[in-house]
Amino acid sequence: MNFFRRQITVARVLGIPVRIDYRWFVVFALSAWVIAASFREGTTMTQFVRLGLGAAWGAGLLTTFALFLSIFGHELSHALLARAEGIESDEIVLHPFGGLTRLRSEPDNPRAEFRIAIAGPSASFIIGVVALAGFYVARLSGFDALAAALSIVGFWNFTIAASNLLPGYPLDGGRVLRAFLWKRSGQLEDATRVAGLGGQLIGGALVVFGGYFYFFWRDPFMGLWLALVGLFLFDAARAVTRRRKTLRTAGDAMTAPVSVEPDATVGHLIDHVLPAHRREVFTVARDGRLHGVLTLRDLKDLPRERWHLTRVRDVMRPVAQNLFVAPSTPLARAERLLNENGAGALAVVDDRGQLVGLLLRGRLKRRADAKA
Ligand SMILES: [Zn+2]
């Protein structure tokens, strides 16, 4: 799916790049226009104001900007809770259907999953309460346009909090459900399957709802919007369940290692092994037993004239707890080690102590999941 490609980076907040999907500008303009129209004519939430054309557009733009900040606040609180759990975020993306925080790796326990997931709706709810309080103060003080804008911001934040809590993966509520099932059964895969199924059901229901709005309520805008959001959710939920089916453990995601003997020289590696196997990381093994891991980065400081005098075992990273996993190790835990062990690689060793595979950071067949 080519969905999140066209983006521009608009800011870095606490070290996290904030990107905007270019189609988001269309939604921004549309939203400003709809809100401006309601400030001119008065709708449910703006019934006590009537603004002129310029002022209405100003109010529309400012209110839309406040909505944008609300969504950003929702995503940032996911990212900050993730950081508190030891997981960095690669980016925050604002796209036409809301926002998305891309975590570098998935939480490896249900408690962290729950806390990161619930952070977003909590933030939206708090922003909603603050906006609502602001609405009453502004209304009592006679700032009617401000009051109307705050009522729109409050309403949308409550809507965002509630809709994200629907129990379907990858919505926040689906993650909460998954964390709950995961904690109860200890089975991450089963929990993901159930929560993903929930996401597909909710996505399907939204498409049906959209059709209902379109044909029976004669509200094509709302109908198409619901159907699009439903399709989007259905697709994301199905992708997650399918990916989980094929790739769950280190053994599922590993590739064949290329090994060198510990007594081989670096010169031998560079002259004879590297030309045939262009890769960044080699395992060091003898008779299938892992001795260490050697990355080309580790050789950067070794002068060329020392290549034929230096043995691989003297420059490798000797085998340690954070350099290998079993084939049955869950992929989430393996990814975490990959991100943290400094080598960017992880050997896979079976229960008889035989080297059977290699995992490389950034080369896993699946990326860390996105968070809606
Ligand atoms: Zn969220």
Coordinates of C-alpha atoms and ligand atoms in Angstrom, one line a residue:
M1 CA 0.0 0.0 0.0
N2 CA 1.5 3.3 -1.1
F3 CA -0.5 5.2 1.5
F4 CA 1.9 7.2 3.6
R5 CA 4.6 8.0 1.0
R6 CA 4.1 11.6 0.0
Q7 CA 5.0 13.6 3.1
I8 CA 6.9 16.7 4.1
T9 CA 8.6 17.2 7.5
V10 CA 7.2 20.3 9.2
A11 CA 8.9 20.1 12.6
R12 CA 10.9 18.1 15.0
V13 CA 9.4 17.9 18.5
L14 CA 11.5 16.4 21.3
G15 CA 13.6 14.8 18.6
I16 CA 10.7 13.2 16.8
P17 CA 10.2 14.3 13.1
V18 CA 6.6 15.5 12.5
R19 CA 5.5 14.8 8.9
I20 CA 2.4 15.8 7.0
D21 CA 0.8 13.8 4.3
Y22 CA 0.3 16.2 1.3
R23 CA -3.3 15.2 1.0
W24 CA -3.8 16.5 4.5
F25 CA -3.7 20.0 3.1
V26 CA -6.8 19.3 1.1
V27 CA -8.5 18.1 4.2
F28 CA -7.3 21.2 6.1
A29 CA -8.7 23.5 3.4
L30 CA -12.0 21.6 3.3
S31 CA -12.3 21.7 7.1
A32 CA -11.5 25.5 7.2
W33 CA -14.2 26.0 4.5
V34 CA -16.9 24.0 6.3
I35 CA -16.2 25.7 9.6
A36 CA -16.1 29.1 8.0
A37 CA -19.5 28.5 6.4
S38 CA -20.9 27.5 9.8
F39 CA -19.5 30.7 11.4
R40 CA -21.3 32.7 8.7
E41 CA -24.7 30.9 8.8
G42 CA -24.8 29.3 12.2
T43 CA -25.2 25.6 12.8
T44 CA -25.8 23.6 16.0
M45 CA -22.4 24.6 17.5
T46 CA -22.2 28.1 16.1
Q47 CA -25.9 29.1 16.5
F48 CA -25.0 32.1 18.7
V49 CA -22.6 33.8 16.2
R50 CA -22.8 35.3 12.8
L51 CA -19.5 36.5 11.4
G52 CA -18.6 38.4 8.2
L53 CA -16.8 36.6 5.4
G54 CA -13.2 37.5 6.4
A55 CA -13.8 36.9 10.1
A56 CA -15.5 33.6 9.3
W57 CA -12.6 32.4 7.2
G58 CA -10.2 33.5 10.0
A59 CA -12.2 31.5 12.5
G60 CA -12.3 28.5 10.2
L61 CA -8.6 28.5 9.7
L62 CA -7.8 29.0 13.4
T63 CA -10.3 26.4 14.5
T64 CA -8.9 23.9 12.0
F65 CA -5.4 24.6 13.2
A66 CA -6.5 23.9 16.8
L67 CA -8.0 20.6 15.6
F68 CA -4.6 19.8 13.9
L69 CA -2.8 20.6 17.2
S70 CA -5.3 18.3 19.1
I71 CA -4.5 15.4 16.8
F72 CA -0.8 16.1 17.2
G73 CA -1.3 16.2 21.0
H74 CA -2.9 12.8 20.8
E75 CA 0.0 11.3 18.8
L76 CA 2.7 13.0 20.9
S77 CA 1.3 11.5 24.1
H78 CA 1.6 8.0 22.4
A79 CA 5.2 8.8 21.6
L80 CA 6.0 10.1 25.1
L81 CA 4.5 7.1 26.8
A82 CA 6.4 4.9 24.4
R83 CA 9.6 6.7 25.3
A84 CA 8.8 6.2 29.0
E85 CA 8.6 2.5 28.2
G86 CA 12.0 2.6 26.4
I87 CA 10.7 2.7 22.8
E88 CA 11.7 5.6 20.6
S89 CA 9.4 6.8 17.7
D90 CA 10.6 7.2 14.2
E91 CA 8.0 9.7 13.2
I92 CA 4.6 11.3 13.8
V93 CA 2.6 11.5 10.6
L94 CA -0.6 13.6 10.2
H95 CA -2.7 12.2 7.4
P96 CA -6.2 12.7 6.1
F97 CA -7.7 10.2 8.6
G98 CA -6.0 11.6 11.6
G99 CA -2.5 10.8 12.9
L100 CA -0.1 8.0 13.3
T101 CA 3.0 7.5 15.5
R102 CA 5.5 5.0 14.1
L103 CA 7.3 3.2 16.9
R104 CA 10.7 1.8 16.3
S105 CA 9.7 -1.5 17.9
E106 CA 6.6 -3.0 19.4
P107 CA 6.1 -3.1 23.2
D108 CA 7.3 -6.5 24.5
N109 CA 4.8 -6.7 27.4
P110 CA 1.0 -6.1 27.8
R111 CA 1.4 -3.4 30.4
A112 CA 3.6 -1.2 28.1
E113 CA 1.2 -1.9 25.2
F114 CA -1.8 -0.8 27.3
R115 CA -0.1 2.4 28.6
I116 CA 1.1 3.5 25.2
A117 CA -2.3 2.8 23.6
I118 CA -4.4 4.5 26.2
A119 CA -2.2 7.6 26.2
G120 CA -3.7 8.9 23.0
P121 CA -7.4 8.8 23.8
S122 CA -6.6 10.1 27.3
A123 CA -4.9 13.1 25.8
S124 CA -7.9 13.7 23.5
F125 CA -10.3 13.4 26.4
I126 CA -8.3 15.9 28.5
I127 CA -8.1 18.4 25.6
G128 CA -11.8 18.0 25.2
V129 CA -12.5 18.8 28.8
V130 CA -10.2 21.8 28.7
A131 CA -11.9 23.1 25.5
L132 CA -15.3 22.6 27.1
A133 CA -14.3 24.5 30.2
G134 CA -12.9 27.2 28.0
F135 CA -16.2 27.3 26.1
Y136 CA -18.2 28.1 29.3
V137 CA -15.7 30.8 30.4
A138 CA -15.7 32.4 26.9
R139 CA -19.5 32.2 26.6
L140 CA -20.0 33.8 30.0
S141 CA -17.4 36.5 29.1
G142 CA -19.2 37.3 25.9
F143 CA -16.5 36.0 23.5
D144 CA -19.0 34.2 21.4
A145 CA -16.8 33.4 18.4
L146 CA -14.1 32.0 20.7
A147 CA -16.8 30.0 22.5
A148 CA -18.1 28.5 19.3
A149 CA -14.5 27.6 18.2
L150 CA -13.9 25.9 21.5
S151 CA -17.1 24.0 21.4
I152 CA -16.1 22.6 18.0
V153 CA -12.6 21.7 19.3
G154 CA -14.1 20.0 22.4
F155 CA -16.7 18.1 20.4
W156 CA -14.0 16.8 18.0
N157 CA -11.6 15.7 20.7
F158 CA -14.4 13.7 22.5
T159 CA -15.2 12.2 19.1
I160 CA -11.5 11.3 18.5
A161 CA -11.2 9.8 22.0
A162 CA -14.4 7.7 21.6
S163 CA -13.8 6.5 18.0
N164 CA -10.2 5.5 18.8
L165 CA -11.4 3.4 21.7
L166 CA -13.4 1.1 19.4
P167 CA -12.0 -2.4 20.1
G168 CA -10.4 -3.1 16.7
Y169 CA -6.7 -3.3 16.0
P170 CA -4.9 -1.1 14.9
L171 CA -7.1 1.5 16.6
D172 CA -6.0 2.4 20.2
G173 CA -9.0 0.5 21.6
G174 CA -7.9 -2.6 19.6
R175 CA -4.5 -2.3 21.2
V176 CA -6.1 -2.0 24.6
L177 CA -8.1 -5.2 23.9
R178 CA -5.0 -6.9 22.6
A179 CA -3.0 -6.0 25.8
F180 CA -5.9 -7.3 27.9
L181 CA -6.1 -10.6 26.0
W182 CA -2.3 -10.9 25.9
K183 CA -2.1 -10.4 29.7
R184 CA -4.8 -13.0 30.3
S185 CA -3.6 -15.7 28.0
G186 CA 0.1 -14.9 27.5
Q187 CA -0.4 -15.5 23.8
L188 CA 0.4 -12.4 21.8
E189 CA -0.4 -14.0 18.5
D190 CA -3.9 -15.1 19.5
A191 CA -4.5 -11.7 21.1
T192 CA -3.4 -10.0 17.9
R193 CA -5.7 -12.2 15.8
V194 CA -8.8 -11.5 17.8
A195 CA -8.0 -7.7 18.0
G196 CA -7.3 -7.7 14.2
L197 CA -10.6 -9.5 13.6
G198 CA -12.3 -6.7 15.6
G199 CA -10.6 -4.1 13.4
Q200 CA -11.9 -5.9 10.3
L201 CA -15.4 -6.1 11.7
I202 CA -15.5 -2.4 12.6
G203 CA -14.0 -1.4 9.2
G204 CA -16.7 -3.5 7.5
A205 CA -19.4 -2.0 9.7
L206 CA -18.2 1.5 8.8
V207 CA -18.4 0.7 5.1
V208 CA -22.0 -0.5 5.5
F209 CA -22.8 2.6 7.6
G210 CA -21.3 4.8 4.8
G211 CA -23.5 3.1 2.2
Y212 CA -26.5 3.6 4.4
F213 CA -25.7 7.4 4.8
Y214 CA -25.1 7.6 1.1
F215 CA -28.2 6.0 -0.2
F216 CA -30.8 6.5 2.5
W217 CA -29.9 9.7 4.3
R218 CA -28.7 11.3 1.1
D219 CA -25.6 12.6 2.8
P220 CA -22.9 11.6 0.2
F221 CA -20.1 13.5 1.9
M222 CA -20.5 11.7 5.2
G223 CA -21.3 8.4 3.5
L224 CA -18.1 8.4 1.4
W225 CA -16.0 9.6 4.3
L226 CA -17.2 6.8 6.6
A227 CA -16.8 4.2 3.8
L228 CA -13.2 5.4 3.1
V229 CA -12.3 5.3 6.8
G230 CA -13.9 1.8 7.0
L231 CA -11.9 0.5 4.0
F232 CA -8.7 2.0 5.4
L233 CA -9.2 0.4 8.8
F234 CA -10.2 -3.0 7.2
D235 CA -7.1 -3.0 5.1
A236 CA -4.8 -2.1 8.0
A237 CA -6.4 -4.7 10.3
R238 CA -6.2 -7.5 7.6
A239 CA -2.5 -6.6 6.9
V240 CA -1.7 -7.0 10.6
T241 CA -3.4 -10.3 11.1
R242 CA -1.9 -11.7 7.9
R243 CA 1.6 -10.6 8.7
R244 CA 1.4 -12.1 12.1
K245 CA 0.4 -15.4 10.6
T246 CA 3.6 -15.7 8.7
L247 CA 6.1 -13.9 10.9
R248 CA 6.0 -14.4 14.6
T249 CA 9.3 -15.6 15.8
A250 CA 13.0 -15.0 15.1
G251 CA 13.0 -18.3 13.2
D252 CA 10.3 -17.0 10.8
A253 CA 12.2 -13.8 10.0
M254 CA 15.8 -15.0 9.9
T255 CA 18.0 -15.3 6.8
A256 CA 20.8 -17.7 6.2
P257 CA 24.1 -16.6 7.8
V258 CA 27.4 -16.3 6.1
S259 CA 30.1 -17.5 8.5
V260 CA 33.8 -17.1 8.7
E261 CA 36.2 -19.1 10.9
P262 CA 37.5 -17.4 14.0
D263 CA 41.1 -18.0 12.9
A264 CA 40.6 -16.6 9.4
T265 CA 42.3 -13.3 8.8
V266 CA 40.4 -10.1 8.0
G267 CA 42.3 -10.1 4.7
H268 CA 40.8 -13.4 3.8
L269 CA 37.3 -12.2 4.7
I270 CA 37.7 -9.0 2.5
D271 CA 39.4 -10.7 -0.4
H272 CA 37.6 -14.0 -0.6
V273 CA 34.3 -13.9 1.3
L274 CA 33.1 -10.4 0.8
P275 CA 33.2 -10.4 -3.0
A276 CA 30.8 -13.4 -3.1
H277 CA 28.6 -12.3 -0.2
R278 CA 28.0 -8.5 -0.2
R279 CA 26.7 -7.9 3.3
E280 CA 27.4 -5.8 6.4
V281 CA 27.5 -8.6 9.0
F282 CA 29.1 -12.0 9.2
T283 CA 28.8 -14.6 11.9
V284 CA 32.0 -16.1 13.2
A285 CA 31.6 -19.8 13.8
R286 CA 33.4 -23.1 13.7
D287 CA 31.6 -26.4 13.2
G288 CA 28.3 -24.6 13.4
R289 CA 29.1 -23.2 16.9
L290 CA 28.8 -19.4 17.2
H291 CA 32.0 -17.6 18.4
G292 CA 30.9 -14.1 17.7
V293 CA 29.6 -11.5 15.2
L294 CA 31.6 -9.3 13.0
T295 CA 30.3 -6.1 11.3
L296 CA 32.1 -4.2 8.6
R297 CA 31.7 -1.1 10.7
D298 CA 33.9 -2.8 13.4
L299 CA 36.7 -2.9 10.7
K300 CA 36.7 0.8 9.9
D301 CA 39.5 1.7 12.2
L302 CA 41.7 -1.2 11.2
P303 CA 44.4 0.0 8.8
R304 CA 44.6 -1.8 5.5
E305 CA 48.2 -3.0 6.1
R306 CA 47.0 -4.9 9.2
W307 CA 44.2 -6.8 7.3
H308 CA 46.4 -9.9 6.7
L309 CA 47.9 -9.9 10.2
T310 CA 44.6 -9.6 12.1
R311 CA 42.5 -12.6 12.9
V312 CA 38.7 -12.4 12.8
R313 CA 38.4 -13.5 16.5
D314 CA 40.5 -10.4 17.6
V315 CA 38.1 -7.9 16.0
M316 CA 34.7 -9.6 16.3
R317 CA 32.1 -9.0 19.0
P318 CA 32.5 -12.2 21.1
V319 CA 29.4 -14.2 21.7
A320 CA 27.2 -12.6 24.5
Q321 CA 23.7 -12.8 25.7
N322 CA 22.5 -9.9 23.6
L323 CA 24.0 -11.3 20.3
F324 CA 21.9 -14.4 19.8
V325 CA 18.3 -15.7 20.3
A326 CA 16.5 -19.0 19.8
P327 CA 14.4 -19.7 16.7
S328 CA 11.3 -19.6 19.0
T329 CA 12.1 -16.1 20.4
P330 CA 9.1 -13.8 19.7
L331 CA 10.0 -11.3 17.0
A332 CA 9.1 -8.3 19.2
R333 CA 11.8 -9.3 21.7
A334 CA 14.3 -10.0 18.9
E335 CA 13.7 -6.6 17.4
R336 CA 14.3 -4.9 20.6
L337 CA 17.6 -6.7 21.0
L338 CA 18.5 -5.7 17.4
N339 CA 17.9 -2.1 18.2
E340 CA 19.8 -2.1 21.4
N341 CA 22.8 -4.4 21.1
G342 CA 24.9 -2.1 19.0
A343 CA 25.7 -4.7 16.4
G344 CA 22.4 -4.3 14.5
A345 CA 22.5 -8.1 14.0
L346 CA 21.4 -11.1 15.9
A347 CA 22.5 -14.7 15.4
V348 CA 19.8 -17.4 15.8
V349 CA 21.1 -20.5 17.6
D350 CA 18.9 -23.6 18.1
D351 CA 18.6 -25.6 21.3
R352 CA 21.5 -27.9 20.3
G353 CA 23.8 -24.8 20.1
Q354 CA 23.9 -24.8 16.3
L355 CA 24.0 -21.6 14.4
V356 CA 20.9 -21.6 12.1
G357 CA 20.2 -18.1 11.1
L358 CA 20.8 -14.3 11.2
L359 CA 18.6 -11.4 11.8
L360 CA 19.6 -7.9 10.5
R361 CA 18.2 -4.6 11.8
G362 CA 16.1 -2.9 9.2
R363 CA 16.0 -6.1 7.1
L364 CA 13.2 -7.9 8.8
K365 CA 10.4 -8.7 6.5
R366 CA 8.0 -6.7 8.6
R367 CA 8.4 -3.2 10.0
A368 CA 7.4 -2.3 13.5
D369 CA 3.7 -1.7 13.5
A370 CA 2.2 1.7 13.0
K371 CA 0.0 3.1 15.8
A372 CA -3.1 4.9 14.7
Ligands
ZN1 ZN -4.1 7.0 19.0

